[in-house]
Coordinates of C-alpha atoms in Angstrom, one line a residue:
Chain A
X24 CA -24.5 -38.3 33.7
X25 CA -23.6 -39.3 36.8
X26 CA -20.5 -41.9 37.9
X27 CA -21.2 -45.5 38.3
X28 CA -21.6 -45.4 42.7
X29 CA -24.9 -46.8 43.0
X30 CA -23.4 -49.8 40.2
X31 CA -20.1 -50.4 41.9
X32 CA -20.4 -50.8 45.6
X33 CA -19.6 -54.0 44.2
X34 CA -16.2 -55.0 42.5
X35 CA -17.4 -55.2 38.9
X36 CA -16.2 -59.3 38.7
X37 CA -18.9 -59.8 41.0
X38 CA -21.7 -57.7 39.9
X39 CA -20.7 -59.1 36.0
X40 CA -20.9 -62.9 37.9
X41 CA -24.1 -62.5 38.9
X42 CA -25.5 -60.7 35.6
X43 CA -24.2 -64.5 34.6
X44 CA -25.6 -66.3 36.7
X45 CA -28.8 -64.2 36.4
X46 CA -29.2 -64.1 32.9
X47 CA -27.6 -67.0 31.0
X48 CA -29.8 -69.6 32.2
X49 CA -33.0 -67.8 30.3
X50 CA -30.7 -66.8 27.6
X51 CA -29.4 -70.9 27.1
X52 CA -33.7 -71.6 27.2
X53 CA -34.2 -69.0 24.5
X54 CA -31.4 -69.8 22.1
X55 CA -32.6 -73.3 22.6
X56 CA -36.1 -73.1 21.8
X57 CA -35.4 -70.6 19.3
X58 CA -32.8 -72.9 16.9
X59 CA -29.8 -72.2 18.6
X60 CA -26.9 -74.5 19.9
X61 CA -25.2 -74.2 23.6
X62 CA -22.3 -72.4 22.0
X63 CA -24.8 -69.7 20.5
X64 CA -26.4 -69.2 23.5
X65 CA -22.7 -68.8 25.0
X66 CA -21.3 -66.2 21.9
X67 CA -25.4 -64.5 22.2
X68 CA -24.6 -63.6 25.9
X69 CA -20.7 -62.6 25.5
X70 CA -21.9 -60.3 22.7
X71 CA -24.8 -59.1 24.5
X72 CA -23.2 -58.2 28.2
X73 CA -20.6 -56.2 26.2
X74 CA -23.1 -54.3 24.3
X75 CA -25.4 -53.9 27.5
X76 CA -21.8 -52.8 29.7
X77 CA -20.5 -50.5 28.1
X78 CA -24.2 -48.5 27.6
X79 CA -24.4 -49.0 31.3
X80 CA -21.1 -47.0 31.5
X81 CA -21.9 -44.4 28.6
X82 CA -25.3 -43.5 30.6
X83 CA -27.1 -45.2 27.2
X84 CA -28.6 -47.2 29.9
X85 CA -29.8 -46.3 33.4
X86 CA -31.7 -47.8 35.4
X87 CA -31.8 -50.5 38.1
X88 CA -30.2 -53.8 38.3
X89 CA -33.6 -55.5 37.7
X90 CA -34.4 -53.5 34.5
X91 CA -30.6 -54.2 33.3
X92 CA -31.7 -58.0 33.6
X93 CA -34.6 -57.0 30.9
X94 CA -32.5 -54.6 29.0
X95 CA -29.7 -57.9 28.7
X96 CA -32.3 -59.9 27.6
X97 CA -34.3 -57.5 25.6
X98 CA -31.0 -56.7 23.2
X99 CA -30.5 -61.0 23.5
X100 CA -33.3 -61.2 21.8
X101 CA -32.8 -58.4 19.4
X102 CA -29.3 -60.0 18.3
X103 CA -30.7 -63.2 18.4
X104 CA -33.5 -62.3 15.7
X105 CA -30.8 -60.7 13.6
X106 CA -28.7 -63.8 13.5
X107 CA -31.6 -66.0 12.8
X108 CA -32.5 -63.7 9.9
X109 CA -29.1 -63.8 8.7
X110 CA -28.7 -67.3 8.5
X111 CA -32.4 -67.8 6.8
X112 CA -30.7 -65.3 3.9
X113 CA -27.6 -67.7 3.6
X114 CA -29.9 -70.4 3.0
X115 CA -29.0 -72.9 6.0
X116 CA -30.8 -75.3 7.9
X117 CA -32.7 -73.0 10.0
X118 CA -35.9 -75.5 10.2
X119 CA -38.3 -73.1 12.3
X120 CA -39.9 -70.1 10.7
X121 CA -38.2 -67.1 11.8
X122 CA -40.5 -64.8 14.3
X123 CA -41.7 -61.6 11.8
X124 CA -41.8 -59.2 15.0
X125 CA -39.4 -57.1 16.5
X126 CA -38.1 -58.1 19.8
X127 CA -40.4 -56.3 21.8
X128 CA -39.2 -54.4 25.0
X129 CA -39.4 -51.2 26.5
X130 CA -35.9 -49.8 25.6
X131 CA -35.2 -48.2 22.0
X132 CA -32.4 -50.6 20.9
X133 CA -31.6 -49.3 17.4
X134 CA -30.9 -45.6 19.1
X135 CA -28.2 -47.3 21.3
X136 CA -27.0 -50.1 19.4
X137 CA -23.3 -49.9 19.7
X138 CA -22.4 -53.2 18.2
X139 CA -19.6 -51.7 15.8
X140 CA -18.3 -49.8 18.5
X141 CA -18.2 -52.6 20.9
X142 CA -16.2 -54.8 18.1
X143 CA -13.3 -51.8 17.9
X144 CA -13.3 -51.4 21.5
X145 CA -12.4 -55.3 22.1
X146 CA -10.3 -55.7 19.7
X147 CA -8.3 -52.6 20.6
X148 CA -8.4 -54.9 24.4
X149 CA -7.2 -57.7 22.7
X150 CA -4.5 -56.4 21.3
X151 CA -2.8 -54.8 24.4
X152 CA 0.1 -57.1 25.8
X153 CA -0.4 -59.6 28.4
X154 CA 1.1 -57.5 31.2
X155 CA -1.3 -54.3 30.3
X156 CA -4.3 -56.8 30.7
X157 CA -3.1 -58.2 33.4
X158 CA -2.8 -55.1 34.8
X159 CA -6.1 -53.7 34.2
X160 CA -7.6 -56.6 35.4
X161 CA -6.7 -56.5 38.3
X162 CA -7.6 -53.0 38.8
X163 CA -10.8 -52.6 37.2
X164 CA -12.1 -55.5 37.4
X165 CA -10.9 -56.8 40.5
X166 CA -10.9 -53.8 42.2
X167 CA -7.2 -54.7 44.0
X168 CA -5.1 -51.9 45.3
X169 CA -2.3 -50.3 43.9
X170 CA -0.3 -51.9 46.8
X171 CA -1.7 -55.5 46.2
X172 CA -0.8 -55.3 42.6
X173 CA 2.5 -54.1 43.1
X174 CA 3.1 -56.6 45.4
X175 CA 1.7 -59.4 42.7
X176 CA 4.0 -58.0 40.5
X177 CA 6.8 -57.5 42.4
X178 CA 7.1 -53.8 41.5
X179 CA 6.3 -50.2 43.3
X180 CA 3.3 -48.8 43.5
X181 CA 4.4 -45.9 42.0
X182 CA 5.2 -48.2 38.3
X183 CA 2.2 -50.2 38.6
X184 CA 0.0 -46.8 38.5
X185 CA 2.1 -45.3 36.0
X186 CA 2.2 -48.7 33.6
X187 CA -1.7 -48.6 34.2
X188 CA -2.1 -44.7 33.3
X189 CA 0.0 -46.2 29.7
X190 CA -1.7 -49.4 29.3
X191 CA -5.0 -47.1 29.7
X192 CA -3.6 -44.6 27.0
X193 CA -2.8 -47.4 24.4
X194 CA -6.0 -48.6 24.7
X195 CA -7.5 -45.3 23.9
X196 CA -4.6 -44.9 20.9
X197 CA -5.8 -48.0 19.3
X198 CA -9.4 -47.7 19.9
X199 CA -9.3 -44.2 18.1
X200 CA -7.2 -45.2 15.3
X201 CA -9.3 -47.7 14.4
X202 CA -12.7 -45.6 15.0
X203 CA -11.4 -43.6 12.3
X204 CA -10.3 -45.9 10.4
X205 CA -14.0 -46.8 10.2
X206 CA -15.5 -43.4 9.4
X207 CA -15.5 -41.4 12.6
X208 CA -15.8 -41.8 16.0
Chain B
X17 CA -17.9 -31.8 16.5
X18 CA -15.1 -31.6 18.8
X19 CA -11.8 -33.2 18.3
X20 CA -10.2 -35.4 21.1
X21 CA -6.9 -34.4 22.8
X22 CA -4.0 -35.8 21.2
X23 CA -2.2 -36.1 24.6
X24 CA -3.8 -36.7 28.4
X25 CA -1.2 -36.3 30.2
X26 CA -1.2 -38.6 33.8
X27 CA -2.9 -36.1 36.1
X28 CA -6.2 -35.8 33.8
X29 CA -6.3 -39.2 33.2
X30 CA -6.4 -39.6 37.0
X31 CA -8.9 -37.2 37.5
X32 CA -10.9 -38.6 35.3
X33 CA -10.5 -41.7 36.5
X34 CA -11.3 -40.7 40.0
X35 CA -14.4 -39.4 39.3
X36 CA -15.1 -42.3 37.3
X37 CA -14.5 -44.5 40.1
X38 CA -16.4 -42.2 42.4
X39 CA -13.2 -41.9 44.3
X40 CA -12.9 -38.2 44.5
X41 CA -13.8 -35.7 47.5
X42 CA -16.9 -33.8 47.1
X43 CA -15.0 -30.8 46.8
X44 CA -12.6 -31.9 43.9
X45 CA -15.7 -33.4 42.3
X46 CA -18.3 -30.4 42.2
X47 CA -15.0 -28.5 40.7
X48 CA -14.6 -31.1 38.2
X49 CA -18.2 -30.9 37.6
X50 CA -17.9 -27.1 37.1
X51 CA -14.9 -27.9 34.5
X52 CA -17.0 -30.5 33.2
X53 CA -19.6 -27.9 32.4
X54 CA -17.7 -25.2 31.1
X55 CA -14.9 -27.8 28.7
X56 CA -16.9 -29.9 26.1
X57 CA -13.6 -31.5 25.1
X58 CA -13.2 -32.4 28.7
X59 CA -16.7 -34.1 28.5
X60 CA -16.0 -35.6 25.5
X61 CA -13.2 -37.8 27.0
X62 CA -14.9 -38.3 30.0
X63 CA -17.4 -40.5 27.8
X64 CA -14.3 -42.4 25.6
X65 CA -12.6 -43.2 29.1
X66 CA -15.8 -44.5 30.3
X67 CA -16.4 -47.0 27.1
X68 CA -12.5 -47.8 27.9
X69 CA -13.3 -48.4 31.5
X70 CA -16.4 -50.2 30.3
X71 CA -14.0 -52.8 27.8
X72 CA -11.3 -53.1 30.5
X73 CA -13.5 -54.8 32.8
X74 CA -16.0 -57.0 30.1
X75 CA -13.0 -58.4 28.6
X76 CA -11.4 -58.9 31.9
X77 CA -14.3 -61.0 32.9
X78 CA -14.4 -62.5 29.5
X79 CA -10.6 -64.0 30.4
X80 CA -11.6 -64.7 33.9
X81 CA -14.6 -66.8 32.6
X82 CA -12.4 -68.5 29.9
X83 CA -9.8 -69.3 32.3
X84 CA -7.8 -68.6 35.6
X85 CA -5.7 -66.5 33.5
X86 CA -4.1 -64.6 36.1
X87 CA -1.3 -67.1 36.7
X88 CA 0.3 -67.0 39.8
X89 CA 3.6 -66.8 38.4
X90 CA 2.9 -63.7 36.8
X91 CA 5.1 -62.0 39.1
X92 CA 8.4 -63.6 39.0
X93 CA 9.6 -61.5 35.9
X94 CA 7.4 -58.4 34.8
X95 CA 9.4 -57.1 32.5
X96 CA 10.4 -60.0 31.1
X97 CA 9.0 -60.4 27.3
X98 CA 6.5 -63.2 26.8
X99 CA 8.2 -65.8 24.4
X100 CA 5.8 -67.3 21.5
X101 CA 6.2 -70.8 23.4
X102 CA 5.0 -68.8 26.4
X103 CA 1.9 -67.9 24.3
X104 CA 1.0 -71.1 23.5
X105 CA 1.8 -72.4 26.3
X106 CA -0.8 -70.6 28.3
X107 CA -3.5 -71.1 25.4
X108 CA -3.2 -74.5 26.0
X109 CA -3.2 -74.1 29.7
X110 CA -6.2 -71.7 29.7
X111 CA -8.4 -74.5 27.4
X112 CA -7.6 -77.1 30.1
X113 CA -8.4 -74.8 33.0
X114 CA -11.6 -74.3 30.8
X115 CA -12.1 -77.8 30.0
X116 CA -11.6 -79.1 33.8
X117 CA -13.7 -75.7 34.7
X118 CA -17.0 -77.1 32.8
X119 CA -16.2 -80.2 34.2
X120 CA -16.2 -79.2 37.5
X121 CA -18.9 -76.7 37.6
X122 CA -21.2 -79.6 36.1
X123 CA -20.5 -82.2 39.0
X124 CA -22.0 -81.5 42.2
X125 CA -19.9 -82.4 44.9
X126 CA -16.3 -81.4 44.3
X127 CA -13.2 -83.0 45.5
X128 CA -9.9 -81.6 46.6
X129 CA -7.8 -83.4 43.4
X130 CA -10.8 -81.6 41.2
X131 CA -10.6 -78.3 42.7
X132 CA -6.5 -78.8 42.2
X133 CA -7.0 -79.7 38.9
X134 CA -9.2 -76.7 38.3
X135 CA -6.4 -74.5 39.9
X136 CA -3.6 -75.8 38.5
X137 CA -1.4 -74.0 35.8
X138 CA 1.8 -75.3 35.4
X139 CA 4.4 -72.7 35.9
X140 CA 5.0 -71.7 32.7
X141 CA 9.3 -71.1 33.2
X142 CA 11.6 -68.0 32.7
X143 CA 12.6 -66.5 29.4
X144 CA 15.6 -68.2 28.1
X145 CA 18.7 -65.6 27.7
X146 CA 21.5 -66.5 25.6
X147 CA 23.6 -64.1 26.8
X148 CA 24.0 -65.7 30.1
X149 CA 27.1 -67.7 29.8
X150 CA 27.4 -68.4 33.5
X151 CA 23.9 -69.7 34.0
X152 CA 23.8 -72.1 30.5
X153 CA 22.9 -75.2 32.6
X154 CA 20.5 -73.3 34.3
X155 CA 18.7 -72.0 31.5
X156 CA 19.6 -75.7 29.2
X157 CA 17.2 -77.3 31.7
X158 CA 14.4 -74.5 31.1
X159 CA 14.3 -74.8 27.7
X160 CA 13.5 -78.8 28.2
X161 CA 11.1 -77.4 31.0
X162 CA 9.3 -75.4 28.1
X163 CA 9.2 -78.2 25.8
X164 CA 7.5 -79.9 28.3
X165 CA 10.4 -82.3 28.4
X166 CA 10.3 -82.3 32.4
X167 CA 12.4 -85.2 33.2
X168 CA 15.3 -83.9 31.0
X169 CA 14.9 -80.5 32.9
X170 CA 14.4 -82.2 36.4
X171 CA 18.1 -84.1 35.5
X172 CA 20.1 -81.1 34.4
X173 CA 19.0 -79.2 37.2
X174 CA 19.8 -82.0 39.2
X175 CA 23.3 -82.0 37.9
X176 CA 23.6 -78.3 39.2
X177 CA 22.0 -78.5 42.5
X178 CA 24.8 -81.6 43.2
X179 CA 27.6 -79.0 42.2
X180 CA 27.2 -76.5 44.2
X181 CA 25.1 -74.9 46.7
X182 CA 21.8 -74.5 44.7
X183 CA 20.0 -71.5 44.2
X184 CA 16.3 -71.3 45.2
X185 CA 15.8 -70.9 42.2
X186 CA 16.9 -74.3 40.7
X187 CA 15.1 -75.9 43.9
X188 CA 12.0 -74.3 42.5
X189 CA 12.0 -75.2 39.3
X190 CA 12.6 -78.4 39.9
X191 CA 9.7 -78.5 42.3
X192 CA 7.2 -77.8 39.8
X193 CA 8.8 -79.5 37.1
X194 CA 8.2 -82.5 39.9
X195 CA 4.4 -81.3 40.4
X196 CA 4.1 -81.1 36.4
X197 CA 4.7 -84.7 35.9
X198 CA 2.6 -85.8 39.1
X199 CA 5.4 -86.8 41.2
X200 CA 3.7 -84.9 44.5
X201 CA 6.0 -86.2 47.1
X202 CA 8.8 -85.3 45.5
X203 CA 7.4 -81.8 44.8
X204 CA 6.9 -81.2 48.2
X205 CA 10.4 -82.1 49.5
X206 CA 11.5 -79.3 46.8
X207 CA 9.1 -76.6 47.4
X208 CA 9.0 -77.0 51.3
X209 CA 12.4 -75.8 52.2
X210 CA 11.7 -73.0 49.6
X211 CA 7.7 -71.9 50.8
X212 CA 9.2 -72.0 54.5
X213 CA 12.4 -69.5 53.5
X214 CA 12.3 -66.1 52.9
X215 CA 13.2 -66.0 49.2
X216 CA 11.6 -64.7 46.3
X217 CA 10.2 -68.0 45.0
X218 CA 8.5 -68.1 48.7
X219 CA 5.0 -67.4 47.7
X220 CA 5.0 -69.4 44.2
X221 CA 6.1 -72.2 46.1
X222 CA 3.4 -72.2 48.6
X223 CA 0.7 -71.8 45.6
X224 CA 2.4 -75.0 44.0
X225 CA 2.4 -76.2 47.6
X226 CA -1.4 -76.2 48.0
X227 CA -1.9 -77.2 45.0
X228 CA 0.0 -80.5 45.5
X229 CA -1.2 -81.3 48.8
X230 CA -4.8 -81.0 47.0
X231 CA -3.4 -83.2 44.8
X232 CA -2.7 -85.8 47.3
X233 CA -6.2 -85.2 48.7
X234 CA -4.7 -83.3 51.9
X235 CA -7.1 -79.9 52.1
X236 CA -6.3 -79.0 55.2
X237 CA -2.2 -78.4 54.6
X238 CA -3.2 -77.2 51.5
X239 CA -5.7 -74.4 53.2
X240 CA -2.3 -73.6 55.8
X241 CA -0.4 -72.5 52.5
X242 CA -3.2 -70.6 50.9
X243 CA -3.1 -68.9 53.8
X244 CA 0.3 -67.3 53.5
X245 CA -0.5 -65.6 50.5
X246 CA -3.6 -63.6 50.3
X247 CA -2.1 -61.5 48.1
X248 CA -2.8 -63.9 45.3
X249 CA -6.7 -63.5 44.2
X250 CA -6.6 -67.1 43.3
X251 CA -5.7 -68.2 46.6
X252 CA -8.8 -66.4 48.4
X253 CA -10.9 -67.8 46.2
X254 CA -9.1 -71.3 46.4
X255 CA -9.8 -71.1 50.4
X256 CA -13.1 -70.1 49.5
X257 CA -14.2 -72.7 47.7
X258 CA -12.6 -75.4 50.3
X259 CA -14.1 -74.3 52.9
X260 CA -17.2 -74.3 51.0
X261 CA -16.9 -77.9 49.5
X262 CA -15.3 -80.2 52.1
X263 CA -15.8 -78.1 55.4
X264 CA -15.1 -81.2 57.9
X265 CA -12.5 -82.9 55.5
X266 CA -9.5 -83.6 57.3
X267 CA -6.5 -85.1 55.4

């Protein structure tokens, strides 16, 4: 596995705003078409970037930015068909006949499908206190300096890296507690 | 199957981290390639820290998308605890900014009260410390400024500054209490003196600054502010978007 270089030339807020801006235009049209609201398209994509991310960072995915684009839309679809199945089962007003194929694609979704994972992971995120997020934010995602946070946060550098080493190692406490929790990691 | 560490301690984690983030030499990273190798354990982590990594930054979008969470008043008080009001407060701040963000995506040709409005999170206040005996006025008026009660808090403040020698501090306050309840002209005579000075309130006032001269439709003293404080993401992107929507604008 290699690191992410080729990915993150870019700070990842921009590479993640154009997978947006790329993708949730033809997700919206799907969803649409497909008897889905403008709020399921919106919950479809936030549900399918994680899933997609966090393969891209496990190596679960690799490839180009292009075939990301299909492999976001390919597990869309994939999600979407699941949801649509779902809610046929609980017997609501799903009008249109729900599509008996697969979503077809050239990636193997059920062998990476990492949707239980990626549920533990945020909420072990969401519980972290504003400051950690804030934090990591800024780091990660962002991309800012050590110096540039500090001086956001009126604080040394030296603190801000070692409150983002412990922000970092909560996040991991919490994610593993509640991987085993559910059986395993 | 291997078990994972119980403890990283801070020099693995940074390792890790570096090579993560591609930041290492190529020396230290063909010999933490070779460790890589030789330590399952070691390659184990590697791949939790980069699901961690991979979280940290989709839910940090996730925020930024929702909202311009990053306040920037974030950095008045660090370790300051975040009240329950303080939580709410910024819920209902971050569904505005969310509300006025569709809004303003949706219409084509932006103006500079829009983009303010956009912008704009009301200073969300200090935590209130009862133990402070000397400061009671002080922090009397904040907990009207949390409720929202702005004029109350604006009047005991007031009272203060007329005392004595006012802090910065009080000025401040009462500056953005002023710019919460849409009085801009008197929200600039407060935060002037203080955005000019050298204080700690210095940068926070020139955001609030900017943000009221957009406000009173003035982009071009609002850009001069933004562009004291590049230090604040927000304000780059502020600038950004100015120049991009009303390039020959003057105020």
């Amino acid at each position: 596995m290699e690191p992410l270089n080729d990915w993150f030339t870019d700070s990842p807020d921009k590479v993640l705003k154009k997978l947006y801006a790329d993708n949730l235009p033809w997700l919206e049209q799907y969803v649409l078409q497909n008897s889905g609201s403008g709020t399921d398209a919106h919950d479809l994509f936030q549900e399918t970037i994680t899933s997609a991310w966090i393969n891209l960072h496990t190596g679960r995915f690799s490839g180009s930015r292009d075939q990301f684009n299909a492999y976001i839309r390919q597990i869309a679809k994939h999600k979407w068909l699941n949801e649509l199945r779902s809610r046929s089962r609980k017997k609501t007003t799903v009008t249109d006949q729900v599509p008996d194929q697969e979503a077809a694609g050239i990636f193997h979704l059920t062998e990476t499908d990492n949707t239980e994972k990626a549920t533990l992971l945020q909420e072990s995120f969401q519980e972290l206190g504003d400051k950690c997020r804030t934090i990591l934010g800024l780091y990660y995602y962002r991309k800012k300096s050590l110096n540039e946070i500090a001086l956001k946060l009126n604080n040394t550098e030296n603190s801000i890296k070692t409150i983002k080493y412990r922000c970092m190692m909560q996040l991991r406490q919490l994610f593993l507690e509640k991987s085993r929790q559910h059986g395993g990691v | 199957m291997e078990e994972y560490k119980d403890h990283i301690d801070q020099e693995l984690f940074e390792q890790i981290e570096a090579y993560l983030l591609n930041t290492l030499s190529q020396e230290d990273r063909s010999r933490f390639e070779k460790q890589l190798a030789a330590d399952p354990s070691l390659q184990k982590e590697l791949d939790l820290q980069r699901q961690l990594l991979a979280i940290a930054t989709i839910e940090s979008f996730k925020l930024d998308q929702e909202a311009t969470i990053e306040n920037p008043s974030a950095g008045s008080n660090p370790s300051a605890i975040v009240k329950p009001i303080n939580k709410w407060w910024w819920a209902a701040a971050a569904m505005l900014v969310l509300i006025s963000g569709i809004w303003y995506l949706q219409s084509k040709s932006v103006s500079p009260q829009q983009l303010a409005n956009h912008y704009f999170i009301p200073d969300p206040g200090l935590p209130v410390t009862m133990s402070s005996t000397r400061q009671y006025q002080f922090y009397d008026g904040m907990v009207s400024y949390k409720e929202a009660d702005y004029d109350k808090a604006i009047s005991i403040w007031k009272s203060i500054a007329q005392n004595n020698n006012s802090s910065d501090t009080v000025q401040y306050f009462i500056g953005v209490a002023y710019l919460n309840t849409d009085q801009y002209n008197d929200a600039l005579q407060q935060l002037l003196p203080i955005a000019e000075g050298k204080g700690k309130w210095k940068d926070k006032a020139a955001w609030y600054l900017a943000i009221t001269y957009l406000k009173l439709n003035q982009p071009k003293k609002a850009a001069n502010w933004l562009k004291t404080i590049p230090s604040y993401p927000e304000a780059t992107e502020l600038l950004e978007e100015l120049n991009q929507s009303n390039p020959e604008q003057s105020p």
